Short mmCIF file of C-alpha atoms and ligand atoms in Angstrom, two decimals:
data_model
loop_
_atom_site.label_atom_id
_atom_site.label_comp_id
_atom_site.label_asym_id
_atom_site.label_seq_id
_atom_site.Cartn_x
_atom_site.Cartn_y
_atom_site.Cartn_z
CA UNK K 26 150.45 -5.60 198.07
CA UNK K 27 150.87 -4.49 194.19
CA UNK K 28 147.48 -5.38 192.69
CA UNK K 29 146.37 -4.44 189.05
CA UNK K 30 142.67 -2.23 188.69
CA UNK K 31 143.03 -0.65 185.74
CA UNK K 32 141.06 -0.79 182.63
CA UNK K 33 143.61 1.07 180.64
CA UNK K 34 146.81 -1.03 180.04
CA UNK K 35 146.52 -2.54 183.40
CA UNK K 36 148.15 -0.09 185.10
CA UNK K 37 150.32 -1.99 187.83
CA UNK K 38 150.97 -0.02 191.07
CA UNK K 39 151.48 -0.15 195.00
CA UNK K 40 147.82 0.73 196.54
CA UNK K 41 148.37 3.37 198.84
CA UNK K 42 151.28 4.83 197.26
CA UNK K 43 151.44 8.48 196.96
CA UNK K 44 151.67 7.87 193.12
CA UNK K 45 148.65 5.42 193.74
CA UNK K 46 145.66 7.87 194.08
CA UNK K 47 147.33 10.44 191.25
CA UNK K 48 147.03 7.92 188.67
CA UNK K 49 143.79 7.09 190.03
CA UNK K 50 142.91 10.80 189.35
CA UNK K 51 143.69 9.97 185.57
CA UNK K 52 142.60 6.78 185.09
CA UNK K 53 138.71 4.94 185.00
CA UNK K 54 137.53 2.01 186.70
CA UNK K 55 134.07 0.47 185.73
CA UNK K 56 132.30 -1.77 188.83
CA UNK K 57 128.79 -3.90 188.68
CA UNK K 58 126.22 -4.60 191.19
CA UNK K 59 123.33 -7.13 190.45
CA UNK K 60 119.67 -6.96 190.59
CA UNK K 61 117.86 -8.61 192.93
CA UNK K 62 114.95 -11.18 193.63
CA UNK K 63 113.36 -10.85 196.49
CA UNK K 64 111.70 -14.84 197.05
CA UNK K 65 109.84 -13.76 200.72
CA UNK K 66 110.11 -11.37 202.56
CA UNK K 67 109.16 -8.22 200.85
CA UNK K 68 107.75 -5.54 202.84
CA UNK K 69 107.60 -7.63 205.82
CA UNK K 70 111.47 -7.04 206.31
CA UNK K 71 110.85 -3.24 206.44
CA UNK K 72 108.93 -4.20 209.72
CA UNK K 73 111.72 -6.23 211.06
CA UNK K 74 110.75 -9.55 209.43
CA UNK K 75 113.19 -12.30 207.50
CA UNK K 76 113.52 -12.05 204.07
CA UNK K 77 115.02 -14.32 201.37
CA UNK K 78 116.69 -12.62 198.55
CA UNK K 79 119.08 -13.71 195.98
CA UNK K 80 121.39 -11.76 193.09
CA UNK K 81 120.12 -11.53 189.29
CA UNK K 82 122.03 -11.92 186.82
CA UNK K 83 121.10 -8.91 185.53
CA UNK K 84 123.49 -6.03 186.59
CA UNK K 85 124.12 -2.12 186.90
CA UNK K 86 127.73 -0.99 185.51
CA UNK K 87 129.21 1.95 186.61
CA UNK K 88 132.29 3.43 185.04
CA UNK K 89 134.01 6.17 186.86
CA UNK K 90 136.71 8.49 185.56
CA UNK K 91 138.36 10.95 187.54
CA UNK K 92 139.92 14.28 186.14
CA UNK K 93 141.51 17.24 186.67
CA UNK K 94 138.53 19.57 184.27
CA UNK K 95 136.95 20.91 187.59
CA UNK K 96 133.49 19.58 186.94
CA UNK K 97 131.16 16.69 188.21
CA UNK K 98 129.53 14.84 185.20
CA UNK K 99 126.35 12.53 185.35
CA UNK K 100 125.00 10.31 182.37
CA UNK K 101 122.12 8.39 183.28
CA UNK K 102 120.92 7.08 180.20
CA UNK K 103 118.30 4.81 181.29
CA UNK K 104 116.74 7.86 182.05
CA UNK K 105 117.88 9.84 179.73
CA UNK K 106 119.37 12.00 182.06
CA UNK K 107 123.00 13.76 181.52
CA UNK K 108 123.86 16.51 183.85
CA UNK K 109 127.18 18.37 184.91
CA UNK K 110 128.14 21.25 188.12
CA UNK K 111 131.24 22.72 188.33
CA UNK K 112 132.66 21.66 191.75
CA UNK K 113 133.53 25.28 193.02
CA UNK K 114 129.60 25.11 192.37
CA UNK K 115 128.95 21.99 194.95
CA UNK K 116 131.16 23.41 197.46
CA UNK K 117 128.56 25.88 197.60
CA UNK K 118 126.61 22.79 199.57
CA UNK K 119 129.24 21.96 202.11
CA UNK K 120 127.34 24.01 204.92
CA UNK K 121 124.81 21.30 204.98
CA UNK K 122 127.24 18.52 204.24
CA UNK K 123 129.98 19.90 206.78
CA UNK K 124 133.37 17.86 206.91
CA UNK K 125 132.39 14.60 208.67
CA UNK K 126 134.75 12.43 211.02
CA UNK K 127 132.25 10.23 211.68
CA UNK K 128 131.00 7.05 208.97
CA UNK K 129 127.76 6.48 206.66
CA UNK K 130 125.21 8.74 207.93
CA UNK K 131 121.26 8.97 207.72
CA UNK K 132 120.50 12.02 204.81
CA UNK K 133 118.63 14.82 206.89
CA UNK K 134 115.65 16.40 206.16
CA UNK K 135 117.41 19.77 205.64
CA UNK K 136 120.19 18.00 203.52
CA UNK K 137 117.57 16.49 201.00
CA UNK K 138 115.42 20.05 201.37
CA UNK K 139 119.20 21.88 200.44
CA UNK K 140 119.63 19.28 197.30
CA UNK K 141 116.49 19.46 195.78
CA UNK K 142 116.60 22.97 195.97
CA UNK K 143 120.30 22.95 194.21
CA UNK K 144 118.63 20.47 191.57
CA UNK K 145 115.62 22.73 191.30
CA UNK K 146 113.00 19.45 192.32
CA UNK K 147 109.90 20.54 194.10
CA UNK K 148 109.62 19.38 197.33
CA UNK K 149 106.79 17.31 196.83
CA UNK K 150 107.85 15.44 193.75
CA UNK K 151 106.95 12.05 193.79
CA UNK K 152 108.94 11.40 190.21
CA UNK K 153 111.21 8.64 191.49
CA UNK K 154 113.73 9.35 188.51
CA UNK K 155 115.13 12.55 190.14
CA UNK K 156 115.90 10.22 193.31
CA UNK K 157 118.32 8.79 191.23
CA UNK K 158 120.28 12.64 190.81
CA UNK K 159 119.41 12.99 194.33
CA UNK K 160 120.92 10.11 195.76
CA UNK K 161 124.23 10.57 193.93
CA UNK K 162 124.65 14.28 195.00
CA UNK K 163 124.39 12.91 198.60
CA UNK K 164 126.77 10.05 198.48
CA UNK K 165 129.14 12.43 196.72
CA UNK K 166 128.87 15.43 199.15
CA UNK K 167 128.56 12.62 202.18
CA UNK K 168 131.40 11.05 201.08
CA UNK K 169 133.31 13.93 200.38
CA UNK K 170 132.79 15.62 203.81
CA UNK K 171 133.90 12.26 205.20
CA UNK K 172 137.25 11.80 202.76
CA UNK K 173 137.91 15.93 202.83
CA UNK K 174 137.66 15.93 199.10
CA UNK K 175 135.46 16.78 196.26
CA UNK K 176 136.75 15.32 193.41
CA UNK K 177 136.21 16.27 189.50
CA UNK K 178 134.52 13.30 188.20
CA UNK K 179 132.95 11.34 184.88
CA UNK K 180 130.29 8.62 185.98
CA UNK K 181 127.88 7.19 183.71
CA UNK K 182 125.56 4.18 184.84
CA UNK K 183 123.97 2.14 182.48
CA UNK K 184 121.78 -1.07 183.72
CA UNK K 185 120.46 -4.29 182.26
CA UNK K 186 117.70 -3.74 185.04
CA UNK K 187 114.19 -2.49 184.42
CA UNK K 188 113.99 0.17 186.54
CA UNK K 189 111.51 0.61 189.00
CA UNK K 190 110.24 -2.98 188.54
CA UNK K 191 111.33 -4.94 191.41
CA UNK K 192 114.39 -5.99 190.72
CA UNK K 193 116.70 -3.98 192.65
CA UNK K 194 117.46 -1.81 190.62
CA UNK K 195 117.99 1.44 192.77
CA UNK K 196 119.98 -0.71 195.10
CA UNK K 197 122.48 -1.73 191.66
CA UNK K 198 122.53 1.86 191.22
CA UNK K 199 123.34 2.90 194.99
CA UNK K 200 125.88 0.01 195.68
CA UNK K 201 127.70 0.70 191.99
CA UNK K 202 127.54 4.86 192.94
CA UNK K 203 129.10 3.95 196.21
CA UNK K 204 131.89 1.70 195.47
CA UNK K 205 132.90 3.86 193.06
CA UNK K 206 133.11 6.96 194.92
CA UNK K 207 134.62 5.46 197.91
CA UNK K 208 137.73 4.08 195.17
CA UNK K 209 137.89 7.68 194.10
CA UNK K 210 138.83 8.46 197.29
CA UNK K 211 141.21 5.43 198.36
CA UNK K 212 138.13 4.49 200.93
CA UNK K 213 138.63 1.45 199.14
CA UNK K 214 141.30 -0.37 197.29
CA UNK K 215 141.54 -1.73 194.54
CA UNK K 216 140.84 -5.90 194.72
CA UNK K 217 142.91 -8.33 193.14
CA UNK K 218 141.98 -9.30 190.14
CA UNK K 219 141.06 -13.14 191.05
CA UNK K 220 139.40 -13.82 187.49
CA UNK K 221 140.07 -11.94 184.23
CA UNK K 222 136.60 -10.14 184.34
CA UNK K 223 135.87 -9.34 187.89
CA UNK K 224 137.26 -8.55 191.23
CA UNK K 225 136.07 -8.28 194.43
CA UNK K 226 136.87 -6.26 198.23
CA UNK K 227 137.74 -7.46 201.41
CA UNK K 228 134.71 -8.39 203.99
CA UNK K 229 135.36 -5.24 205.65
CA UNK K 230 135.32 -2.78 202.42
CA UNK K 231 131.89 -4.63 201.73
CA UNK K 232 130.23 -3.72 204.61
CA UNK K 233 131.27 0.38 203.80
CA UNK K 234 130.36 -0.24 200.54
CA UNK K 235 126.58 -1.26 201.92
CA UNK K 236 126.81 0.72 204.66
CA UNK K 237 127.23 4.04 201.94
CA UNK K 238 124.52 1.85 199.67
CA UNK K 239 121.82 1.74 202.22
CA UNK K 240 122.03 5.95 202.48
CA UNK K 241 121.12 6.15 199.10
CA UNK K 242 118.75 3.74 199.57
CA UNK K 243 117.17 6.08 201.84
CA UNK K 244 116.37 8.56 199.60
CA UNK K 245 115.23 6.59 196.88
CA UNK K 246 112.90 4.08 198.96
CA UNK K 247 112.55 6.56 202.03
CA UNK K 248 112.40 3.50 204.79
CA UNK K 249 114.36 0.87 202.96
CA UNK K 250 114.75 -2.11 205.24
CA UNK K 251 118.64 -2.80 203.30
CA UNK K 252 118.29 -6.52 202.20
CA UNK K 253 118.06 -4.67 198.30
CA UNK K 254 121.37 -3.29 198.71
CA UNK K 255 122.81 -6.53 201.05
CA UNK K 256 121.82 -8.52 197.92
CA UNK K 257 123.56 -5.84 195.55
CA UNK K 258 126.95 -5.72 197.80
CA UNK K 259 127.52 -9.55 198.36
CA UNK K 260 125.01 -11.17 196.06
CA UNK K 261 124.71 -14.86 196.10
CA UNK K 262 121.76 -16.37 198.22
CA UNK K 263 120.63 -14.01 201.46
CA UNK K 264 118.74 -13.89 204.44
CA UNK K 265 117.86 -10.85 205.54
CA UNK K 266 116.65 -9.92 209.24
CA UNK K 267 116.48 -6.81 210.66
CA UNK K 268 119.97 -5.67 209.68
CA UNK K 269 121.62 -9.08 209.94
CA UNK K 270 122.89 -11.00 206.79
CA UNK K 271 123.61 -14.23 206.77
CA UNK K 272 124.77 -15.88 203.40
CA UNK K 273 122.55 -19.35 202.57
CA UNK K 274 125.14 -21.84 201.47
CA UNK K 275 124.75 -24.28 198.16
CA UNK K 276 121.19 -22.68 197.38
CA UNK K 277 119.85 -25.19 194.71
CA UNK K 278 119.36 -23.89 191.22
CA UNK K 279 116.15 -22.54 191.82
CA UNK K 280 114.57 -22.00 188.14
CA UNK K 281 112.74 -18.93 187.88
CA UNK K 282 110.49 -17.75 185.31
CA UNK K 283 110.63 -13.81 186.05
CA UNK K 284 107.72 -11.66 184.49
CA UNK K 285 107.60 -8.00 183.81
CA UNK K 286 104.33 -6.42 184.08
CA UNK K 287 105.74 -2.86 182.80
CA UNK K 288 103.17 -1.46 185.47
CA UNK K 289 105.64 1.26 186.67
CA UNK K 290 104.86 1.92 190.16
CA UNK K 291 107.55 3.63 193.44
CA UNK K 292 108.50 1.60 195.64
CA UNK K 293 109.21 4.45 197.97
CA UNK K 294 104.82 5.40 198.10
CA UNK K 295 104.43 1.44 198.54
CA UNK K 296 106.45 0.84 201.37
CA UNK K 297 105.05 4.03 202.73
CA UNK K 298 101.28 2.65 202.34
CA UNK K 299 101.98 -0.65 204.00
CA UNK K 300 103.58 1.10 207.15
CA UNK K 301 100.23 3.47 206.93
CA UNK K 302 98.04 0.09 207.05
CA UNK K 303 100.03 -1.31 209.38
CA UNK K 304 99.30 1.47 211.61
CA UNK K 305 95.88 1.58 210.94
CA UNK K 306 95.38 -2.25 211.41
CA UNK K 307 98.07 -3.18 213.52
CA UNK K 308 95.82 -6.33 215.34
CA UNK K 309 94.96 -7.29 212.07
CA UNK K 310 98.23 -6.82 210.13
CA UNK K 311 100.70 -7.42 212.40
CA UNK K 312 99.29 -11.32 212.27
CA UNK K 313 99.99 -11.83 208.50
CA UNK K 314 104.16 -9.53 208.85
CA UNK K 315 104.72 -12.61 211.01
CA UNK K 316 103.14 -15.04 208.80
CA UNK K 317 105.35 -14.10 206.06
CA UNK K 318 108.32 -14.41 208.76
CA UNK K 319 107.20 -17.72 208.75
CA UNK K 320 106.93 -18.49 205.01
CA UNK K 321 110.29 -17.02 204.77
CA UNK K 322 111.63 -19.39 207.30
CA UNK K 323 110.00 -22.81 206.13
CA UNK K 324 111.35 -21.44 202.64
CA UNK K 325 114.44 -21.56 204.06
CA UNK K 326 114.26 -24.97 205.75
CA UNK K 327 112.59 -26.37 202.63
CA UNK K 328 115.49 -25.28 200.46
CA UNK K 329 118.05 -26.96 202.54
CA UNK K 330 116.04 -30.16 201.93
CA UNK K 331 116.02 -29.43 198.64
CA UNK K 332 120.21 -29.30 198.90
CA UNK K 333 120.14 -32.48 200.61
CA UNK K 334 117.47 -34.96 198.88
CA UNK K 335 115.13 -33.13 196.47
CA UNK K 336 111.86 -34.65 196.53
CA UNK K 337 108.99 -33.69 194.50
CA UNK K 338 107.06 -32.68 197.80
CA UNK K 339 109.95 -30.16 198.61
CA UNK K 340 108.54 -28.19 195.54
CA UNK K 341 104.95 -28.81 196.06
CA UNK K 342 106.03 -26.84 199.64
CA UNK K 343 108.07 -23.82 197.64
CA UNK K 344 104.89 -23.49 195.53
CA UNK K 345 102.65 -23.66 198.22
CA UNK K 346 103.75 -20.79 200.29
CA UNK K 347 104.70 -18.86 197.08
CA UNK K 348 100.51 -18.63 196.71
CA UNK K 349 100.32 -17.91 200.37
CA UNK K 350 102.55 -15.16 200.24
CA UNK K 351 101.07 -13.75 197.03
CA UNK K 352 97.34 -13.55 199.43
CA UNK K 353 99.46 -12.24 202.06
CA UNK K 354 101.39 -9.46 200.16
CA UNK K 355 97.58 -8.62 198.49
CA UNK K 356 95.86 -8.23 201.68
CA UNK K 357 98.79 -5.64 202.34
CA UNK K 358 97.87 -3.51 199.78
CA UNK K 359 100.80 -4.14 197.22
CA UNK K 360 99.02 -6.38 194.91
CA UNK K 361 97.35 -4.83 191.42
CA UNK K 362 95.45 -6.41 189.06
CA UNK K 363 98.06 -7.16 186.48
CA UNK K 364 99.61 -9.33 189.11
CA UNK K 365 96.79 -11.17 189.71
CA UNK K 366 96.68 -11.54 185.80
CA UNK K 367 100.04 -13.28 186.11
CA UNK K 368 99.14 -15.66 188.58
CA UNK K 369 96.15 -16.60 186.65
CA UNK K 370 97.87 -16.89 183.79
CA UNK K 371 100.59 -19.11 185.52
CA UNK K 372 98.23 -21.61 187.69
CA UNK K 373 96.11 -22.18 184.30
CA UNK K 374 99.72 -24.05 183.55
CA UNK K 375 99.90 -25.60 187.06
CA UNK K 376 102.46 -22.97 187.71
CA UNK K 377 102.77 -20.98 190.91
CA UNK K 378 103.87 -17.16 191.11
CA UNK K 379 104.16 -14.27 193.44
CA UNK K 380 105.09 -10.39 192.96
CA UNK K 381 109.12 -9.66 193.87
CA UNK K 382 110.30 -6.44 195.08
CA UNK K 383 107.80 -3.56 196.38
CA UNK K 384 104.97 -4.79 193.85
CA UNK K 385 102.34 -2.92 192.65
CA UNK K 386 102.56 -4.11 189.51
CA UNK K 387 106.62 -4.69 188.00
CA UNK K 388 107.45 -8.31 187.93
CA UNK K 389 106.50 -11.60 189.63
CA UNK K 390 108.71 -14.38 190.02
CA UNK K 391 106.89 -17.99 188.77
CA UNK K 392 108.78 -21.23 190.12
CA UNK K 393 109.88 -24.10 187.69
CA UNK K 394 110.15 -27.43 188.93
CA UNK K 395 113.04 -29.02 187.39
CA UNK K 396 111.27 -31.29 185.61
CA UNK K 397 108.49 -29.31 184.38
CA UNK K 398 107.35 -29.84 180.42
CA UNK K 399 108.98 -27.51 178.39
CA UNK K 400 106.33 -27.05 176.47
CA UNK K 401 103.88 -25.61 179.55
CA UNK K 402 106.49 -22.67 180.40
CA UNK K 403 106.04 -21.93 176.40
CA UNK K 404 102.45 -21.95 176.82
CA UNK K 405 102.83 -19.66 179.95
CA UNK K 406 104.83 -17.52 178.41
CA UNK K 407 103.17 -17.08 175.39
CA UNK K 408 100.49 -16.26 177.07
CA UNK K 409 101.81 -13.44 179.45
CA UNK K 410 103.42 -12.37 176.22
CA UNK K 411 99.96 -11.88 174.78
CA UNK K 412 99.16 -10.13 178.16
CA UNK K 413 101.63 -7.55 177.19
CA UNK K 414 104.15 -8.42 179.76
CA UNK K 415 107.83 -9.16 179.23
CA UNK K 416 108.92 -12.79 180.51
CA UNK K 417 112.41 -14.80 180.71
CA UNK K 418 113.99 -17.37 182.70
CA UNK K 419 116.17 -16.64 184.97
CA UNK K 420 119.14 -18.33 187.53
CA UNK K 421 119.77 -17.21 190.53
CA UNK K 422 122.73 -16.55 193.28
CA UNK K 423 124.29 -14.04 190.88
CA UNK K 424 128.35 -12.22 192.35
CA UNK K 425 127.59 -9.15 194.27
CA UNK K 426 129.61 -6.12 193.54
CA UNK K 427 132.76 -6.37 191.32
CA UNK K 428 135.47 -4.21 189.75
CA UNK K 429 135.94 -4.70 185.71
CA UNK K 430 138.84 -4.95 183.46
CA UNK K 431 137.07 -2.94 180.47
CA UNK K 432 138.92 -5.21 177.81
CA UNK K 433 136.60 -8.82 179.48
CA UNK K 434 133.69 -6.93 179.66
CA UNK K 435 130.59 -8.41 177.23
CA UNK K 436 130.40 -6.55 173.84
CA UNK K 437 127.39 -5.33 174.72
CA UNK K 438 128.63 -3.56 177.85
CA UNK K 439 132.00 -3.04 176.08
CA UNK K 440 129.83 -0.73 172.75
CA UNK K 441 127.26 1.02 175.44
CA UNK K 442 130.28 3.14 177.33
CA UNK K 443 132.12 3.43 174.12
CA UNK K 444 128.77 5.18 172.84
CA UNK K 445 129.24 7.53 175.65
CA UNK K 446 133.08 8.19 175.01
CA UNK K 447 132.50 11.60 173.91
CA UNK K 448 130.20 12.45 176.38
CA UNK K 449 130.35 16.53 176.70
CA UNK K 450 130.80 18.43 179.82
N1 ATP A 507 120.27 2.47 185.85
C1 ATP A 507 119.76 3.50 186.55
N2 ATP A 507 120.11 4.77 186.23
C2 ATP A 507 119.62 5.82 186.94
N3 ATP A 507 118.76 5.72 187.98
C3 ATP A 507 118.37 4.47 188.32
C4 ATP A 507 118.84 3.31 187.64
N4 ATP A 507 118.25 2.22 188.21
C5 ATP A 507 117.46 2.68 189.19
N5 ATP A 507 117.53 4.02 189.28
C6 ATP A 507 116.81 4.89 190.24
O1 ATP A 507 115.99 4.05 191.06
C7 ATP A 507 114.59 4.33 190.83
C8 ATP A 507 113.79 3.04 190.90
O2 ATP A 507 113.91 2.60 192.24
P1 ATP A 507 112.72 1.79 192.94
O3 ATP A 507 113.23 1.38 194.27
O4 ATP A 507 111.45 2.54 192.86
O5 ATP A 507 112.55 0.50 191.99
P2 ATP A 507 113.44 -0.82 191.98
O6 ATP A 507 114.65 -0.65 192.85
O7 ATP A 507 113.71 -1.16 190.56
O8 ATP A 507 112.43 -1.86 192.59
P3 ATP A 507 112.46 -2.53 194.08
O9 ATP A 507 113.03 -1.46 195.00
O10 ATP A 507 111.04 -2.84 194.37
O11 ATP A 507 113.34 -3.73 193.96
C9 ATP A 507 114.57 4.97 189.45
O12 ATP A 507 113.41 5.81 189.32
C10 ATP A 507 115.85 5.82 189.50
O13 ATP A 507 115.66 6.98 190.30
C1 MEV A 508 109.51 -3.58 199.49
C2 MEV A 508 110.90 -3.84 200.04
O1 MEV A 508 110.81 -4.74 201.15
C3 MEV A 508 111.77 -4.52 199.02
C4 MEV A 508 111.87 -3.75 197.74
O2 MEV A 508 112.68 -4.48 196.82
C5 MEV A 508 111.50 -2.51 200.48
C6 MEV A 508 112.79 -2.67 201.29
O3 MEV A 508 112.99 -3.73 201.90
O4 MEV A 508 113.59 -1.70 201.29
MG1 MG A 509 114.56 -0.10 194.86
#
């Protein structure tokens, strides 16, 4: 099947030809990968609950070059971050990533001991931003023990996410680092182009693609439960239960009024706290994990209804349980007071909100009946503005992870990787 995946003068050729993957080695591909809102569900899922989670359209873009220099560049510029090995130096780590038959493994604790030692990161760092290096330098030695390859590579990733805010944005990164290193290595092919700015895989290359995600996921949320990086691989409308996705069909147009609390917080030391509560509680905790399996499943009843004859008491419903989740999520420890602030802020509108993603401060989703008065979501939002917090509406059900012709990428997009053109080695 010839298929075009080129950003350079559309390069036509045969996938799998010999020919294919040399070009490939001189040529760049950029791919995307959504954030995420998580609507119930959060931390509950890690503990084998439902969640329902649905793609942002916010996204992570990834644009991967591979060369023949000998070297492994990464520019991270949301962080500020711009590093480069030589790859005779990385093959220095292939005793603890030895050449792998089998698929997606679990990192080990001497593999992440071995690569923060190479990266010079003390073992008890908490600073989530070296995750990011982390989790890269496993999918690429993981990867590479698996495809008998280390390849010389260019990747920079630049998001429209907040990071660490709830959104999903180390999932973006994770699913966007994976596709991309599994189409350096033919893991992958390249998709069709079906529209003139984005392409997708076949069913079963998703499911590497998030199978790869979720180990990086690993290392940057230590116990993820994987509906981040479902969401970031397939997008759309999800549910989420204990490893099993299940796309929700013709999810209305939920409108969404996300906040940003800029309370920068780890999701990796909040899922860790609810599992210690849990265990210190369990009588008293396990109780409200399965109450929020239920609010996730009347959510999900309520927003077929809302599909098939949307009645004002279908929202009164959604708003309902978004309050009782909000209690729920609080009484498991991932509340913090500028949440709370948001929710005040929001019911003094007769609006209703909740925290999305690992909370702890970062954003909370507020839901907007479709005929609400314009002029209250002003009022809210000037108000959170005044708060200090960062607010815009939002749609939901956004494409999960796609390949890019450079040339129909946004301007925006287009200027940020041309900025990084001349990015030294
Ligand atoms: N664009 C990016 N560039 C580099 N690293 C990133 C990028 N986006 C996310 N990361 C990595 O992910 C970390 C944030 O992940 P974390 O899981 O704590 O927050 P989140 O994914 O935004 O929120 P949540 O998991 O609650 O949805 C960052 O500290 C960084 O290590
Ligand atoms: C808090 C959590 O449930 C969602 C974070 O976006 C963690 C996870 O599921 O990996
Ligand atoms: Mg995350």
């Amino acid at each position: 099947m010839v298929r075009k995946g080129w950003n350079l003068g559309s390069l036509v050729c045969r996938v799998g030809s010999p020919g294919f993957y040399l070009k490939m080695l001189a040529q760049e591909s950029i791919v995307s990968s959504p954030g995420k809102v998580i609507l119930h569900g959060e931390h509950a899922v890690v503990h084998g609950k439902v969640a329902l989670a649905v793609g942002l359209n916010l996204r992570t873009f990834l644009r991967i070059r591979c060369s023949k220099h000998g070297k492994v560049l990464l520019n991270l510029p949301n962080l500020g971050t711009c590093l480069n090995w030589e790859v005779a130096t990385l093959q220095t780590l292939k005793t603890a990533f030895p050449a792998d038959s089998d698929g997606p493994k679990s990192p080990s604790p001497e593999q992440i001991a071995a690569l923060k030692v190479f990266v010079g990161i003390a073992s008890e760092s908490a600073d989530t931003e070296n995750l990011a290096v982390l989790a890269f330098l496993y999918l690429y030695l993981s990867i590479g023990a698996k495809y008998r390859a280390l390849p010389s590579l260019e990747i920079i990733v630049w998001s429209e996410l907040p990071t660490g805010a709830g959104l999903g944005s180390s999932a973006a990164y994770n699913v966007s680092m994976a596709a991309a290193l599994l189409m350096a290595h033919g893991a992958v092919g390249f998709p069709a182009q079906e529209e003139a700015e984005s392409a997708r895989w076949t069913a079963e290359e998703l499911n590497l693609i998030n199978t790869w995600a979720f180990q990086g996921e690993k290392i940057i949320h230590g116990n993820p439960s994987g509906v981040d990086n479902a969401v970031g691989t397939w997008g759309g409308a999800l549910r989420y239960h204990a490893g099993k996705i299940t796309s929700l069909e013709r999810v209305p147009k939920l409108r969404i009024l996300l906040t940003n609390t800029k309370v920068p917080r780890s999701t990796k030391l909040l899922v860790a706290g609810v599992k210690d509560k849990v265990l210190k509680f369990p009588n008293i905790l396990n109780p409200v994990l399965s109450s929020i399996d239920a609010i996730s499943q009347e959510c999900e009843r309520v927003l077929k209804e809302v599909n098939q004859n949307p009645s004002a008491d279908c929202y009164t419903v959604l708003e309902e349980l978004f309050d009782i989740n909000q209690h729920h999520l609080n009484v498991l420890g991932v509340g913090h007071p500028s949440l709370d602030r948001l929710c005040q802020v929001t019911a003094s509108h007769g609006l209703h909100s909740k925290l999305t993603g690992a909370g702890g401060g970062g954003c909370g989703i507020t839901l907007l009946r479709p005929d609400v008065d314009p002029a209250v979501v002003e009022a809210a939002k000037q108000q959170l503005k005044a708060c200090g917090y960062e607010c815009w509406e939002t749609h939901i059900g956004a494409p999960g992870i796609s390949l890019h012709v450079f040339s129909a990428l946004r301007e925006e997009v287009q200027k940020v990787f041309q900025t990084f053109e001349k990015a030294e080695l």
